[in-house]
């Protein structure tokens, strides 16, 4: 359920990701792993503050992609994989849309959630051009370490989003570094 680009977990093609490029399917996948999950569209809708129709639609997409499975009567959903990664290398409209939705959710959280339920911070840092790849790798390592430490714990009860964005603020023309 991470967008890390690692080869150790099942991967999802960009085409398949397009089908679930909304934030909700990813949040539902994590919610299904919590101790408070009812495994139903109604429960997901209530927990994630969305309509039942939106939750049902997301679960249907996840089912078609075999990322969740249905069990029993009444139907309960459960995740089929612990981690799903998106590979591709090239930015796509679906990936950009997903990240924009998460940024929008972060903006809403700034207004609606107390500081005891969120962590917000920004670091503006001047670095050498040749070090930016190292910084990007350190960010990936940090996300991977969080997944490893907290992603499989029993008793999980909340779904959070961690969004990291490393981008250049300087606008330098004809410096030979732009791609």
PDB file of C-alpha atoms in Angstrom:
ATOM      1  CA  UNK A   1       0.000   0.000   0.000  1.00  0.00           C
ATOM      2  CA  UNK A   2       3.004   2.162  -0.359  1.00  0.00           C
ATOM      3  CA  UNK A   3       4.160   3.962  -3.432  1.00  0.00           C
ATOM      4  CA  UNK A   4       7.774   3.068  -2.767  1.00  0.00           C
ATOM      5  CA  UNK A   5       9.667   1.714  -5.716  1.00  0.00           C
ATOM      6  CA  UNK A   6      11.191  -1.473  -4.330  1.00  0.00           C
ATOM      7  CA  UNK A   7      11.419  -4.907  -5.834  1.00  0.00           C
ATOM      8  CA  UNK A   8      10.812  -6.889  -2.632  1.00  0.00           C
ATOM      9  CA  UNK A   9       7.019  -6.535  -2.639  1.00  0.00           C
ATOM     10  CA  UNK A  10       4.308  -7.249  -5.194  1.00  0.00           C
ATOM     11  CA  UNK A  11       4.163  -4.523  -7.816  1.00  0.00           C
ATOM     12  CA  UNK A  12       1.312  -2.814  -9.566  1.00  0.00           C
ATOM     13  CA  UNK A  13       1.685  -1.520 -13.102  1.00  0.00           C
ATOM     14  CA  UNK A  14       0.986   2.113 -13.890  1.00  0.00           C
ATOM     15  CA  UNK A  15      -2.037   0.921 -15.910  1.00  0.00           C
ATOM     16  CA  UNK A  16      -3.466  -0.883 -12.898  1.00  0.00           C
ATOM     17  CA  UNK A  17      -2.611   2.033 -10.640  1.00  0.00           C
ATOM     18  CA  UNK A  18      -4.635   4.254 -12.970  1.00  0.00           C
ATOM     19  CA  UNK A  19      -7.687   2.240 -11.929  1.00  0.00           C
ATOM     20  CA  UNK A  20      -7.046   3.041  -8.265  1.00  0.00           C
ATOM     21  CA  UNK A  21      -5.341   6.427  -8.567  1.00  0.00           C
ATOM     22  CA  UNK A  22      -7.733   7.903  -6.046  1.00  0.00           C
ATOM     23  CA  UNK A  23      -6.586   8.090  -2.413  1.00  0.00           C
ATOM     24  CA  UNK A  24      -9.563   6.098  -1.148  1.00  0.00           C
ATOM     25  CA  UNK A  25      -8.646   2.574  -2.334  1.00  0.00           C
ATOM     26  CA  UNK A  26      -5.227   2.887  -0.699  1.00  0.00           C
ATOM     27  CA  UNK A  27      -6.771   4.114   2.551  1.00  0.00           C
ATOM     28  CA  UNK A  28      -9.288   1.257   2.468  1.00  0.00           C
ATOM     29  CA  UNK A  29      -6.471  -1.278   1.996  1.00  0.00           C
ATOM     30  CA  UNK A  30      -4.841   0.016   5.158  1.00  0.00           C
ATOM     31  CA  UNK A  31      -8.146   0.288   7.046  1.00  0.00           C
ATOM     32  CA  UNK A  32      -8.855  -3.380   6.282  1.00  0.00           C
ATOM     33  CA  UNK A  33      -5.689  -4.201   8.250  1.00  0.00           C
ATOM     34  CA  UNK A  34      -6.833  -2.372  11.398  1.00  0.00           C
ATOM     35  CA  UNK A  35      -8.435  -4.000  14.405  1.00  0.00           C
ATOM     36  CA  UNK A  36     -11.454  -1.693  13.974  1.00  0.00           C
ATOM     37  CA  UNK A  37     -12.195  -2.838  10.425  1.00  0.00           C
ATOM     38  CA  UNK A  38     -15.596  -4.363   9.823  1.00  0.00           C
ATOM     39  CA  UNK A  39     -14.535  -5.445   6.344  1.00  0.00           C
ATOM     40  CA  UNK A  40     -17.589  -3.772   4.816  1.00  0.00           C
ATOM     41  CA  UNK A  41     -18.179  -0.831   2.497  1.00  0.00           C
ATOM     42  CA  UNK A  42     -20.356   0.746   5.173  1.00  0.00           C
ATOM     43  CA  UNK A  43     -17.602   0.464   7.772  1.00  0.00           C
ATOM     44  CA  UNK A  44     -14.994   1.869   5.396  1.00  0.00           C
ATOM     45  CA  UNK A  45     -17.285   4.772   4.519  1.00  0.00           C
ATOM     46  CA  UNK A  46     -17.806   5.638   8.178  1.00  0.00           C
ATOM     47  CA  UNK A  47     -14.133   5.271   9.146  1.00  0.00           C
ATOM     48  CA  UNK A  48     -12.845   7.326   6.208  1.00  0.00           C
ATOM     49  CA  UNK A  49     -15.672   9.891   6.088  1.00  0.00           C
ATOM     50  CA  UNK A  50     -16.830   9.121   2.540  1.00  0.00           C
ATOM     51  CA  UNK A  51     -20.101   7.966   1.031  1.00  0.00           C
ATOM     52  CA  UNK A  52     -21.023   4.288   1.069  1.00  0.00           C
ATOM     53  CA  UNK A  53     -21.184   4.421  -2.738  1.00  0.00           C
ATOM     54  CA  UNK A  54     -17.597   5.732  -2.921  1.00  0.00           C
ATOM     55  CA  UNK A  55     -16.369   3.015  -0.558  1.00  0.00           C
ATOM     56  CA  UNK A  56     -18.264   0.328  -2.462  1.00  0.00           C
ATOM     57  CA  UNK A  57     -16.851   1.576  -5.790  1.00  0.00           C
ATOM     58  CA  UNK A  58     -13.301   1.535  -4.397  1.00  0.00           C
ATOM     59  CA  UNK A  59     -13.753  -1.984  -3.024  1.00  0.00           C
ATOM     60  CA  UNK A  60     -15.098  -3.187  -6.373  1.00  0.00           C
ATOM     61  CA  UNK A  61     -12.017  -1.777  -8.153  1.00  0.00           C
ATOM     62  CA  UNK A  62      -9.724  -3.378  -5.591  1.00  0.00           C
ATOM     63  CA  UNK A  63     -11.558  -6.692  -6.034  1.00  0.00           C
ATOM     64  CA  UNK A  64     -11.173  -6.583  -9.837  1.00  0.00           C
ATOM     65  CA  UNK A  65      -7.444  -5.954  -9.363  1.00  0.00           C
ATOM     66  CA  UNK A  66      -7.312  -8.863  -6.865  1.00  0.00           C
ATOM     67  CA  UNK A  67      -5.968  -6.560  -4.159  1.00  0.00           C
ATOM     68  CA  UNK A  68      -8.893  -7.511  -1.883  1.00  0.00           C
ATOM     69  CA  UNK A  69     -11.031 -10.595  -1.709  1.00  0.00           C
ATOM     70  CA  UNK A  70     -14.585 -11.179  -0.553  1.00  0.00           C
ATOM     71  CA  UNK A  71     -15.305 -13.741   2.133  1.00  0.00           C
ATOM     72  CA  UNK A  72     -18.477 -15.097   3.702  1.00  0.00           C
ATOM     73  CA  UNK A  73     -22.067 -13.968   4.017  1.00  0.00           C
ATOM     74  CA  UNK A  74     -22.620 -11.167   4.630  1.00  0.00           C
ATOM     75  CA  UNK A  75     -19.698 -10.242   2.422  1.00  0.00           C
ATOM     76  CA  UNK A  76     -16.558  -9.085   4.202  1.00  0.00           C
ATOM     77  CA  UNK A  77     -13.491  -7.821   2.390  1.00  0.00           C
ATOM     78  CA  UNK A  78      -9.885  -8.469   3.281  1.00  0.00           C
ATOM     79  CA  UNK A  79      -6.633  -7.313   1.720  1.00  0.00           C
ATOM     80  CA  UNK A  80      -4.751  -9.952  -0.286  1.00  0.00           C
ATOM     81  CA  UNK A  81      -1.243  -8.440   0.036  1.00  0.00           C
ATOM     82  CA  UNK A  82       0.536  -6.568   2.805  1.00  0.00           C
ATOM     83  CA  UNK A  83       2.336  -4.202   0.460  1.00  0.00           C
ATOM     84  CA  UNK A  84       1.646  -3.117  -3.072  1.00  0.00           C
ATOM     85  CA  UNK A  85       4.188  -0.983  -4.831  1.00  0.00           C
ATOM     86  CA  UNK A  86       3.889   1.127  -7.931  1.00  0.00           C
ATOM     87  CA  UNK A  87       6.677   0.775 -10.445  1.00  0.00           C
ATOM     88  CA  UNK A  88       7.141   2.695 -13.613  1.00  0.00           C
ATOM     89  CA  UNK A  89       9.818   5.336 -13.252  1.00  0.00           C
ATOM     90  CA  UNK A  90       8.043   7.862 -15.438  1.00  0.00           C
ATOM     91  CA  UNK A  91       5.545  10.210 -13.813  1.00  0.00           C
ATOM     92  CA  UNK A  92       2.016   9.605 -14.983  1.00  0.00           C
ATOM     93  CA  UNK A  93      -1.168  11.620 -14.709  1.00  0.00           C
ATOM     94  CA  UNK A  94      -2.591   9.009 -12.324  1.00  0.00           C
ATOM     95  CA  UNK A  95       0.397   9.228  -9.968  1.00  0.00           C
ATOM     96  CA  UNK A  96       0.344  13.038 -10.045  1.00  0.00           C
ATOM     97  CA  UNK A  97      -3.407  13.016  -9.351  1.00  0.00           C
ATOM     98  CA  UNK A  98      -2.931  10.676  -6.394  1.00  0.00           C
ATOM     99  CA  UNK A  99      -0.224  12.876  -4.886  1.00  0.00           C
ATOM    100  CA  UNK A 100      -2.333  16.007  -5.391  1.00  0.00           C
ATOM    101  CA  UNK A 101      -5.245  14.361  -3.572  1.00  0.00           C
ATOM    102  CA  UNK A 102      -2.964  13.484  -0.665  1.00  0.00           C
ATOM    103  CA  UNK A 103      -1.672  17.061  -0.565  1.00  0.00           C
ATOM    104  CA  UNK A 104      -5.289  18.270  -0.498  1.00  0.00           C
ATOM    105  CA  UNK A 105      -6.024  15.884   2.393  1.00  0.00           C
ATOM    106  CA  UNK A 106      -2.951  17.235   4.215  1.00  0.00           C
ATOM    107  CA  UNK A 107      -4.202  20.793   3.726  1.00  0.00           C
ATOM    108  CA  UNK A 108      -7.591  19.832   5.140  1.00  0.00           C
ATOM    109  CA  UNK A 109      -5.912  18.136   8.111  1.00  0.00           C
ATOM    110  CA  UNK A 110      -4.072  21.383   8.907  1.00  0.00           C
ATOM    111  CA  UNK A 111      -7.477  23.006   9.395  1.00  0.00           C
ATOM    112  CA  UNK A 112      -9.419  20.173  11.029  1.00  0.00           C
ATOM    113  CA  UNK A 113      -7.041  17.988  13.061  1.00  0.00           C
ATOM    114  CA  UNK A 114      -5.344  18.991  16.271  1.00  0.00           C
ATOM    115  CA  UNK A 115      -1.575  18.838  16.514  1.00  0.00           C
ATOM    116  CA  UNK A 116      -1.883  15.695  18.643  1.00  0.00           C
ATOM    117  CA  UNK A 117      -3.193  13.841  15.536  1.00  0.00           C
ATOM    118  CA  UNK A 118      -0.802  15.133  12.869  1.00  0.00           C
ATOM    119  CA  UNK A 119       2.781  16.209  12.295  1.00  0.00           C
ATOM    120  CA  UNK A 120       3.562  19.000   9.893  1.00  0.00           C
ATOM    121  CA  UNK A 121       6.930  20.416   9.058  1.00  0.00           C
ATOM    122  CA  UNK A 122       8.862  21.856   6.196  1.00  0.00           C
ATOM    123  CA  UNK A 123      12.587  21.994   5.710  1.00  0.00           C
ATOM    124  CA  UNK A 124      13.974  24.427   3.164  1.00  0.00           C
ATOM    125  CA  UNK A 125      17.571  23.442   2.561  1.00  0.00           C
ATOM    126  CA  UNK A 126      20.318  24.500   0.182  1.00  0.00           C
ATOM    127  CA  UNK A 127      22.266  21.491  -1.110  1.00  0.00           C
ATOM    128  CA  UNK A 128      24.859  20.782  -3.756  1.00  0.00           C
ATOM    129  CA  UNK A 129      23.309  19.595  -7.014  1.00  0.00           C
ATOM    130  CA  UNK A 130      25.298  16.368  -6.851  1.00  0.00           C
ATOM    131  CA  UNK A 131      23.810  15.550  -3.408  1.00  0.00           C
ATOM    132  CA  UNK A 132      20.137  15.684  -4.376  1.00  0.00           C
ATOM    133  CA  UNK A 133      20.106  12.008  -5.432  1.00  0.00           C
ATOM    134  CA  UNK A 134      21.497  11.046  -2.016  1.00  0.00           C
ATOM    135  CA  UNK A 135      18.759  13.037  -0.291  1.00  0.00           C
ATOM    136  CA  UNK A 136      16.117  11.284  -2.392  1.00  0.00           C
ATOM    137  CA  UNK A 137      17.546   7.888  -1.434  1.00  0.00           C
ATOM    138  CA  UNK A 138      17.559   8.824   2.274  1.00  0.00           C
ATOM    139  CA  UNK A 139      13.868   9.793   2.009  1.00  0.00           C
ATOM    140  CA  UNK A 140      13.090   6.405   0.429  1.00  0.00           C
ATOM    141  CA  UNK A 141      15.027   4.652   3.205  1.00  0.00           C
ATOM    142  CA  UNK A 142      13.053   6.580   5.822  1.00  0.00           C
ATOM    143  CA  UNK A 143       9.695   5.559   4.324  1.00  0.00           C
ATOM    144  CA  UNK A 144      10.866   1.954   4.058  1.00  0.00           C
ATOM    145  CA  UNK A 145      11.990   1.934   7.704  1.00  0.00           C
ATOM    146  CA  UNK A 146       8.583   3.245   8.830  1.00  0.00           C
ATOM    147  CA  UNK A 147       6.819   0.530   6.836  1.00  0.00           C
ATOM    148  CA  UNK A 148       9.101  -2.135   8.276  1.00  0.00           C
ATOM    149  CA  UNK A 149       8.703  -0.965  11.882  1.00  0.00           C
ATOM    150  CA  UNK A 150       4.992  -0.143  11.929  1.00  0.00           C
ATOM    151  CA  UNK A 151       3.399  -1.738   8.859  1.00  0.00           C
ATOM    152  CA  UNK A 152       2.859  -5.222  10.246  1.00  0.00           C
ATOM    153  CA  UNK A 153       2.152  -4.502  13.903  1.00  0.00           C
ATOM    154  CA  UNK A 154      -0.852  -6.163  15.442  1.00  0.00           C
ATOM    155  CA  UNK A 155      -3.525  -3.980  16.958  1.00  0.00           C
ATOM    156  CA  UNK A 156      -3.313  -1.160  14.416  1.00  0.00           C
ATOM    157  CA  UNK A 157      -6.373   1.086  14.699  1.00  0.00           C
ATOM    158  CA  UNK A 158      -5.758   4.251  12.660  1.00  0.00           C
ATOM    159  CA  UNK A 159      -4.864   5.041   9.049  1.00  0.00           C
ATOM    160  CA  UNK A 160      -2.395   7.873   8.419  1.00  0.00           C
ATOM    161  CA  UNK A 161      -0.751   9.266   5.303  1.00  0.00           C
ATOM    162  CA  UNK A 162       2.872  10.322   5.156  1.00  0.00           C
ATOM    163  CA  UNK A 163       3.604  12.427   2.133  1.00  0.00           C
ATOM    164  CA  UNK A 164       7.131  13.537   1.358  1.00  0.00           C
ATOM    165  CA  UNK A 165       8.005  15.891  -1.438  1.00  0.00           C
ATOM    166  CA  UNK A 166      11.535  16.845  -2.346  1.00  0.00           C
ATOM    167  CA  UNK A 167      11.610  19.443  -5.079  1.00  0.00           C
ATOM    168  CA  UNK A 168      13.748  22.317  -6.237  1.00  0.00           C
ATOM    169  CA  UNK A 169      12.719  25.857  -5.376  1.00  0.00           C
ATOM    170  CA  UNK A 170      15.434  27.593  -7.369  1.00  0.00           C
ATOM    171  CA  UNK A 171      14.684  28.480 -10.963  1.00  0.00           C
ATOM    172  CA  UNK A 172      18.015  28.438 -12.771  1.00  0.00           C
ATOM    173  CA  UNK A 173      17.990  28.666 -16.548  1.00  0.00           C
ATOM    174  CA  UNK A 174      20.692  27.184 -18.782  1.00  0.00           C
ATOM    175  CA  UNK A 175      22.704  25.723 -15.928  1.00  0.00           C
ATOM    176  CA  UNK A 176      23.140  22.381 -17.621  1.00  0.00           C
ATOM    177  CA  UNK A 177      21.345  20.600 -14.777  1.00  0.00           C
ATOM    178  CA  UNK A 178      17.733  20.765 -15.978  1.00  0.00           C
ATOM    179  CA  UNK A 179      16.222  17.655 -17.487  1.00  0.00           C
TER     180      UNK A 179
END
